[in-house]
Amino acid sequence: MRKQIVAGNWKMNKDYVDSEILVSKLLETHQHSDVDVIIAPPFTNLLAASHTLKSTSIAVAAQNMHFAESGAYTGEISAEMLKSVGVHTVILGHSERRAYFNETDELLAKKVDAALANDMRVIFCFGEELTERKAGKENEVVESQIKNALFHLSETSWSQIVLAYEPVWAIGTGETATPEQAQDMHAFIRKTLENQYSATLADSVSILYGGSVKPANAKEIFSKPDVDGGLIGGAALDAEMFNAIIHSF
Ligand code: PEP
């Protein structure tokens, strides 16, 4: 049975104090459920968040990391550093990293390898641009993003991978993919995994949907058979909204 997951990507929001307030509110209002809950605050708040959430059912993730173990990479953070502050999950391949920081599939493959070599769980993001969807190329684009960054992995490595389909046109725009569009793409992704690996593997990988998920639309999106949860941006910055999304399953 694959896991249901709701992950919050805080992006470059919340300073130290505001982050502590949000983590406390999340803890106060969080009720135990079968859903895996993950939050990804900025680097400056990872240590505090992982301390506060230690021994709770909320996990902490980083929003990015470098592929090297250490060295002359000014401004970067390694897997080892993340683990040293209690962080064992990392988001890789977010469309903002791809668009603003030139992260390519090839670079992401190296980051994925570094994360897995450090026993970290990876939330791997991908998704098509609006022009690509309008041209009917969404399946082609998504397939190549997954193939280029992940198909070199062994079947066993996939137990550490969570996929997050995030159509770029739906991120932070208020425009969500319809539940049917999300389901169609998730089913296509699962078929792609089955063709490359096996039906068992395809059935075991959690595939999250991301792109303007809010309490008002989460229930319908999460009700689709191949949607195993969500990667949430804006609505993850509000404890009430985030909890309402968690409880939309
Ligand atoms: C995201 O950035 O991963 C995201 C899904 O953002 P939003 O929910 O704000 O569209």
mmCIF file of C-alpha atoms and ligand atoms in Angstrom:
data_model
loop_
_atom_site.group_PDB
_atom_site.id
_atom_site.type_symbol
_atom_site.label_atom_id
_atom_site.label_comp_id
_atom_site.label_asym_id
_atom_site.label_seq_id
_atom_site.Cartn_x
_atom_site.Cartn_y
_atom_site.Cartn_z
ATOM 1 C CA MET A 1 0.000 0.000 0.000
ATOM 2 C CA ARG A 2 1.633 3.257 -1.017
ATOM 3 C CA LYS A 3 1.828 6.192 1.356
ATOM 4 C CA GLN A 4 -0.440 9.205 1.307
ATOM 5 C CA ILE A 5 1.671 12.309 1.753
ATOM 6 C CA VAL A 6 1.051 16.021 2.191
ATOM 7 C CA ALA A 7 4.186 18.139 1.961
ATOM 8 C CA GLY A 8 4.433 21.896 2.449
ATOM 9 C CA ASN A 9 7.020 23.837 0.485
ATOM 10 C CA TRP A 10 7.533 27.151 2.261
ATOM 11 C CA LYS A 11 9.867 28.467 -0.450
ATOM 12 C CA MET A 12 11.665 31.699 0.567
ATOM 13 C CA ASN A 13 9.081 32.640 3.193
ATOM 14 C CA LYS A 14 9.161 32.927 6.992
ATOM 15 C CA ASP A 15 12.080 34.272 8.959
ATOM 16 C CA TYR A 16 13.262 32.462 12.071
ATOM 17 C CA VAL A 17 10.583 33.858 14.399
ATOM 18 C CA ASP A 18 7.669 33.463 11.986
ATOM 19 C CA SER A 19 8.811 29.958 11.181
ATOM 20 C CA GLU A 20 8.788 28.993 14.867
ATOM 21 C CA ILE A 21 5.282 30.424 15.208
ATOM 22 C CA LEU A 22 4.029 28.439 12.217
ATOM 23 C CA VAL A 23 5.660 25.204 13.414
ATOM 24 C CA SER A 24 4.056 25.656 16.865
ATOM 25 C CA LYS A 25 0.645 26.316 15.319
ATOM 26 C CA LEU A 26 0.994 23.230 13.138
ATOM 27 C CA LEU A 27 1.865 21.140 16.151
ATOM 28 C CA GLU A 28 -0.985 22.536 18.252
ATOM 29 C CA THR A 29 -3.588 21.848 15.596
ATOM 30 C CA HIS A 30 -2.137 18.670 14.082
ATOM 31 C CA GLN A 31 -4.236 15.594 14.700
ATOM 32 C CA HIS A 32 -2.787 12.216 14.091
ATOM 33 C CA SER A 33 -3.756 10.716 10.749
ATOM 34 C CA ASP A 34 -2.419 8.045 8.423
ATOM 35 C CA VAL A 35 -1.106 10.736 6.110
ATOM 36 C CA ASP A 36 2.651 11.410 6.133
ATOM 37 C CA VAL A 37 3.109 15.111 6.780
ATOM 38 C CA ILE A 38 6.264 16.933 5.716
ATOM 39 C CA ILE A 39 7.213 20.612 5.904
ATOM 40 C CA ALA A 40 10.068 22.242 4.005
ATOM 41 C CA PRO A 41 11.086 25.533 5.640
ATOM 42 C CA PRO A 42 14.061 27.610 4.412
ATOM 43 C CA PHE A 43 17.561 26.398 5.346
ATOM 44 C CA THR A 44 17.820 28.899 8.219
ATOM 45 C CA ASN A 45 14.889 27.254 9.975
ATOM 46 C CA LEU A 46 15.683 23.589 9.437
ATOM 47 C CA LEU A 47 17.559 23.061 12.680
ATOM 48 C CA ALA A 48 14.897 24.700 14.843
ATOM 49 C CA ALA A 49 12.042 22.969 13.019
ATOM 50 C CA SER A 50 13.647 19.553 13.238
ATOM 51 C CA HIS A 51 14.297 20.051 16.980
ATOM 52 C CA THR A 52 10.732 21.137 17.662
ATOM 53 C CA LEU A 53 9.249 18.347 15.548
ATOM 54 C CA LYS A 54 11.527 15.590 16.791
ATOM 55 C CA SER A 55 9.427 12.674 18.096
ATOM 56 C CA THR A 56 6.321 14.007 16.327
ATOM 57 C CA SER A 57 4.753 12.634 13.161
ATOM 58 C CA ILE A 58 5.678 15.730 11.128
ATOM 59 C CA ALA A 59 8.910 15.364 9.139
ATOM 60 C CA VAL A 60 11.157 18.188 7.976
ATOM 61 C CA ALA A 61 12.553 18.460 4.448
ATOM 62 C CA ALA A 62 15.021 20.751 2.707
ATOM 63 C CA GLN A 63 14.012 22.551 -0.483
ATOM 64 C CA ASN A 64 17.300 21.856 -2.262
ATOM 65 C CA MET A 65 20.829 20.502 -1.767
ATOM 66 C CA HIS A 66 24.118 20.208 -3.643
ATOM 67 C CA PHE A 67 25.378 16.943 -5.127
ATOM 68 C CA ALA A 68 28.911 17.184 -3.731
ATOM 69 C CA GLU A 69 29.837 15.914 -0.288
ATOM 70 C CA SER A 70 31.712 19.095 0.646
ATOM 71 C CA GLY A 71 34.146 21.586 -0.823
ATOM 72 C CA ALA A 72 34.409 24.865 -2.706
ATOM 73 C CA TYR A 73 30.741 25.413 -3.554
ATOM 74 C CA THR A 74 30.026 28.783 -1.990
ATOM 75 C CA GLY A 75 26.467 29.143 -0.789
ATOM 76 C CA GLU A 76 25.580 25.486 -1.115
ATOM 77 C CA ILE A 77 24.439 22.831 1.380
ATOM 78 C CA SER A 78 25.280 19.117 1.268
ATOM 79 C CA ALA A 79 23.290 16.022 2.186
ATOM 80 C CA GLU A 80 25.618 15.437 5.136
ATOM 81 C CA MET A 81 24.889 18.938 6.463
ATOM 82 C CA LEU A 82 21.154 18.374 6.185
ATOM 83 C CA LYS A 83 21.392 15.082 8.031
ATOM 84 C CA SER A 84 23.454 16.742 10.753
ATOM 85 C CA VAL A 85 20.431 18.939 11.574
ATOM 86 C CA GLY A 86 18.005 16.021 11.513
ATOM 87 C CA VAL A 87 16.749 16.462 7.947
ATOM 88 C CA HIS A 88 16.410 13.257 5.930
ATOM 89 C CA THR A 89 14.141 14.381 3.114
ATOM 90 C CA VAL A 90 14.881 16.787 0.267
ATOM 91 C CA ILE A 91 12.777 18.346 -2.475
ATOM 92 C CA LEU A 92 14.631 18.247 -5.801
ATOM 93 C CA GLY A 93 13.735 19.550 -9.239
ATOM 94 C CA HIS A 94 11.156 22.152 -8.252
ATOM 95 C CA SER A 95 10.195 24.179 -11.316
ATOM 96 C CA GLU A 96 11.483 27.368 -9.660
ATOM 97 C CA ARG A 97 14.919 25.742 -9.272
ATOM 98 C CA ARG A 98 14.769 24.620 -12.894
ATOM 99 C CA ALA A 99 13.640 28.032 -14.179
ATOM 100 C CA TYR A 100 15.627 30.491 -12.028
ATOM 101 C CA PHE A 101 18.722 28.446 -11.178
ATOM 102 C CA ASN A 102 19.161 26.549 -14.445
ATOM 103 C CA GLU A 103 18.774 23.122 -12.875
ATOM 104 C CA THR A 104 18.781 20.567 -15.669
ATOM 105 C CA ASP A 105 17.728 16.922 -15.652
ATOM 106 C CA GLU A 106 21.423 15.964 -15.741
ATOM 107 C CA LEU A 107 22.241 18.057 -12.673
ATOM 108 C CA LEU A 108 19.169 16.702 -10.899
ATOM 109 C CA ALA A 109 20.257 13.130 -11.603
ATOM 110 C CA LYS A 110 23.479 13.892 -9.710
ATOM 111 C CA LYS A 111 21.579 15.439 -6.811
ATOM 112 C CA VAL A 112 19.242 12.449 -6.639
ATOM 113 C CA ASP A 113 22.245 10.111 -6.541
ATOM 114 C CA ALA A 114 23.850 12.135 -3.747
ATOM 115 C CA ALA A 115 20.637 12.114 -1.717
ATOM 116 C CA LEU A 116 20.181 8.364 -2.125
ATOM 117 C CA ALA A 117 23.826 7.692 -1.281
ATOM 118 C CA ASN A 118 23.047 9.433 2.005
ATOM 119 C CA ASP A 119 19.872 7.431 2.623
ATOM 120 C CA MET A 120 17.697 10.471 2.153
ATOM 121 C CA ARG A 121 14.154 10.459 0.838
ATOM 122 C CA VAL A 122 13.684 12.548 -2.325
ATOM 123 C CA ILE A 123 10.551 14.395 -3.350
ATOM 124 C CA PHE A 124 11.255 14.756 -7.055
ATOM 125 C CA CYS A 125 9.309 17.493 -8.872
ATOM 126 C CA PHE A 126 8.609 17.821 -12.559
ATOM 127 C CA GLY A 127 5.868 19.120 -14.843
ATOM 128 C CA GLU A 128 5.162 20.790 -18.127
ATOM 129 C CA GLU A 129 4.922 24.483 -19.040
ATOM 130 C CA LEU A 130 1.656 25.968 -20.336
ATOM 131 C CA THR A 131 2.964 26.183 -23.928
ATOM 132 C CA GLU A 132 3.880 22.502 -23.774
ATOM 133 C CA ARG A 133 0.409 21.546 -22.565
ATOM 134 C CA LYS A 134 -1.213 23.723 -25.216
ATOM 135 C CA ALA A 135 0.884 21.900 -27.813
ATOM 136 C CA GLY A 136 -0.281 18.543 -26.420
ATOM 137 C CA LYS A 137 3.262 17.670 -25.351
ATOM 138 C CA GLU A 138 2.710 17.242 -21.605
ATOM 139 C CA ASN A 139 3.201 13.466 -21.559
ATOM 140 C CA GLU A 140 6.344 13.677 -23.666
ATOM 141 C CA VAL A 141 7.850 16.393 -21.446
ATOM 142 C CA VAL A 142 7.032 14.623 -18.193
ATOM 143 C CA GLU A 143 8.303 11.285 -19.467
ATOM 144 C CA SER A 144 11.632 12.789 -20.488
ATOM 145 C CA GLN A 145 12.064 14.637 -17.162
ATOM 146 C CA ILE A 146 11.519 11.409 -15.225
ATOM 147 C CA LYS A 147 13.602 9.310 -17.595
ATOM 148 C CA ASN A 148 16.592 11.674 -17.656
ATOM 149 C CA ALA A 149 16.815 12.180 -13.911
ATOM 150 C CA LEU A 150 15.584 8.878 -12.488
ATOM 151 C CA PHE A 151 15.663 5.948 -14.883
ATOM 152 C CA HIS A 152 19.273 5.119 -14.106
ATOM 153 C CA LEU A 153 18.122 4.150 -10.577
ATOM 154 C CA SER A 154 17.856 0.556 -9.476
ATOM 155 C CA GLU A 155 14.429 -0.787 -8.550
ATOM 156 C CA THR A 156 15.350 -0.860 -4.851
ATOM 157 C CA SER A 157 16.353 2.834 -4.829
ATOM 158 C CA TRP A 158 12.768 3.774 -5.667
ATOM 159 C CA SER A 159 11.654 3.064 -2.116
ATOM 160 C CA GLN A 160 13.267 6.447 -1.313
ATOM 161 C CA ILE A 161 11.600 8.369 -4.145
ATOM 162 C CA VAL A 162 8.342 10.303 -3.998
ATOM 163 C CA LEU A 163 7.211 11.899 -7.260
ATOM 164 C CA ALA A 164 5.518 15.294 -7.403
ATOM 165 C CA TYR A 165 3.766 16.201 -10.635
ATOM 166 C CA GLU A 166 3.538 19.980 -10.706
ATOM 167 C CA PRO A 167 2.306 21.530 -13.936
ATOM 168 C CA VAL A 168 4.216 24.815 -14.063
ATOM 169 C CA TRP A 169 1.126 26.721 -15.188
ATOM 170 C CA ALA A 170 -0.645 25.764 -11.948
ATOM 171 C CA ILE A 171 2.072 26.741 -9.474
ATOM 172 C CA GLY A 172 1.247 29.869 -7.501
ATOM 173 C CA THR A 173 -1.228 30.954 -10.182
ATOM 174 C CA GLY A 174 -4.488 29.975 -8.522
ATOM 175 C CA GLU A 175 -5.147 27.835 -11.592
ATOM 176 C CA THR A 176 -5.315 24.160 -10.654
ATOM 177 C CA ALA A 177 -5.232 21.203 -12.973
ATOM 178 C CA THR A 178 -8.666 19.620 -12.927
ATOM 179 C CA PRO A 179 -8.845 16.411 -10.874
ATOM 180 C CA GLU A 180 -9.216 14.573 -14.217
ATOM 181 C CA GLN A 181 -6.085 16.218 -15.668
ATOM 182 C CA ALA A 182 -4.149 15.270 -12.535
ATOM 183 C CA GLN A 183 -5.467 11.695 -12.621
ATOM 184 C CA ASP A 184 -4.677 11.295 -16.337
ATOM 185 C CA MET A 185 -1.097 12.440 -15.827
ATOM 186 C CA HIS A 186 -0.565 10.369 -12.683
ATOM 187 C CA ALA A 187 -1.876 7.268 -14.461
ATOM 188 C CA PHE A 188 0.485 8.009 -17.360
ATOM 189 C CA ILE A 189 3.423 8.371 -14.943
ATOM 190 C CA ARG A 190 2.564 5.054 -13.308
ATOM 191 C CA LYS A 191 2.376 3.365 -16.722
ATOM 192 C CA THR A 192 5.779 4.864 -17.611
ATOM 193 C CA LEU A 193 7.237 3.384 -14.406
ATOM 194 C CA GLU A 194 5.634 0.043 -15.141
ATOM 195 C CA ASN A 195 7.110 -0.024 -18.667
ATOM 196 C CA GLN A 196 10.595 0.784 -17.393
ATOM 197 C CA TYR A 197 10.533 -1.281 -14.178
ATOM 198 C CA SER A 198 7.550 -3.363 -13.117
ATOM 199 C CA ALA A 199 3.891 -3.119 -12.171
ATOM 200 C CA THR A 200 4.852 -3.757 -8.550
ATOM 201 C CA LEU A 201 7.243 -0.818 -8.505
ATOM 202 C CA ALA A 202 4.782 1.454 -10.334
ATOM 203 C CA ASP A 203 2.134 0.610 -7.781
ATOM 204 C CA SER A 204 4.420 1.318 -4.823
ATOM 205 C CA VAL A 205 5.571 4.862 -5.686
ATOM 206 C CA SER A 206 3.616 7.756 -4.165
ATOM 207 C CA ILE A 207 2.789 10.413 -6.746
ATOM 208 C CA LEU A 208 1.809 13.821 -5.364
ATOM 209 C CA TYR A 209 0.030 16.580 -7.234
ATOM 210 C CA GLY A 210 1.202 20.173 -6.795
ATOM 211 C CA GLY A 211 -0.195 23.415 -8.129
ATOM 212 C CA SER A 212 -2.572 25.729 -6.271
ATOM 213 C CA VAL A 213 -3.963 23.020 -3.978
ATOM 214 C CA LYS A 214 -6.228 24.634 -1.372
ATOM 215 C CA PRO A 215 -8.700 23.264 1.197
ATOM 216 C CA ALA A 216 -11.489 23.911 -1.320
ATOM 217 C CA ASN A 217 -10.086 21.667 -4.057
ATOM 218 C CA ALA A 218 -7.905 19.151 -2.190
ATOM 219 C CA LYS A 219 -10.634 16.621 -1.463
ATOM 220 C CA GLU A 220 -11.588 16.186 -5.097
ATOM 221 C CA ILE A 221 -7.991 15.989 -6.316
ATOM 222 C CA PHE A 222 -6.974 13.521 -3.582
ATOM 223 C CA SER A 223 -9.986 11.328 -4.337
ATOM 224 C CA LYS A 224 -8.435 10.285 -7.659
ATOM 225 C CA PRO A 225 -7.001 6.770 -7.545
ATOM 226 C CA ASP A 226 -3.484 7.649 -8.729
ATOM 227 C CA VAL A 227 -3.124 10.835 -6.666
ATOM 228 C CA ASP A 228 -1.405 10.000 -3.381
ATOM 229 C CA GLY A 229 -1.336 13.480 -1.898
ATOM 230 C CA GLY A 230 -0.049 16.945 -2.561
ATOM 231 C CA LEU A 231 2.927 19.247 -2.596
ATOM 232 C CA ILE A 232 1.549 22.490 -1.276
ATOM 233 C CA GLY A 233 3.065 25.964 -1.691
ATOM 234 C CA GLY A 234 1.003 29.001 -0.680
ATOM 235 C CA ALA A 235 -1.516 27.142 1.472
ATOM 236 C CA ALA A 236 1.301 25.534 3.498
ATOM 237 C CA LEU A 237 2.078 28.938 5.013
ATOM 238 C CA ASP A 238 -1.165 28.903 6.981
ATOM 239 C CA ALA A 239 -1.556 26.229 9.675
ATOM 240 C CA GLU A 240 -5.338 26.041 9.367
ATOM 241 C CA MET A 241 -5.292 25.682 5.594
ATOM 242 C CA PHE A 242 -2.468 23.159 5.669
ATOM 243 C CA ASN A 243 -4.261 21.036 8.282
ATOM 244 C CA ALA A 244 -7.490 21.227 6.319
ATOM 245 C CA ILE A 245 -5.619 19.909 3.265
ATOM 246 C CA ILE A 246 -4.085 17.080 5.313
ATOM 247 C CA HIS A 247 -7.555 16.086 6.433
ATOM 248 C CA SER A 248 -8.980 16.174 2.918
ATOM 249 C CA PHE A 249 -8.220 12.509 2.357
HETATM 250 C C1 PEP B 1 4.790 24.551 -5.167
HETATM 251 O O1 PEP B 1 5.505 25.531 -5.181
HETATM 252 O O2 PEP B 1 5.299 23.418 -5.118
HETATM 253 C C2 PEP B 1 3.351 24.763 -5.241
HETATM 254 C C3 PEP B 1 2.585 23.735 -5.506
HETATM 255 O O3 PEP B 1 2.898 26.031 -4.996
HETATM 256 P P1 PEP B 1 1.349 26.500 -4.884
HETATM 257 O O4 PEP B 1 0.632 25.501 -4.048
HETATM 258 O O5 PEP B 1 1.413 27.858 -4.254
HETATM 259 O O6 PEP B 1 0.834 26.532 -6.291
#
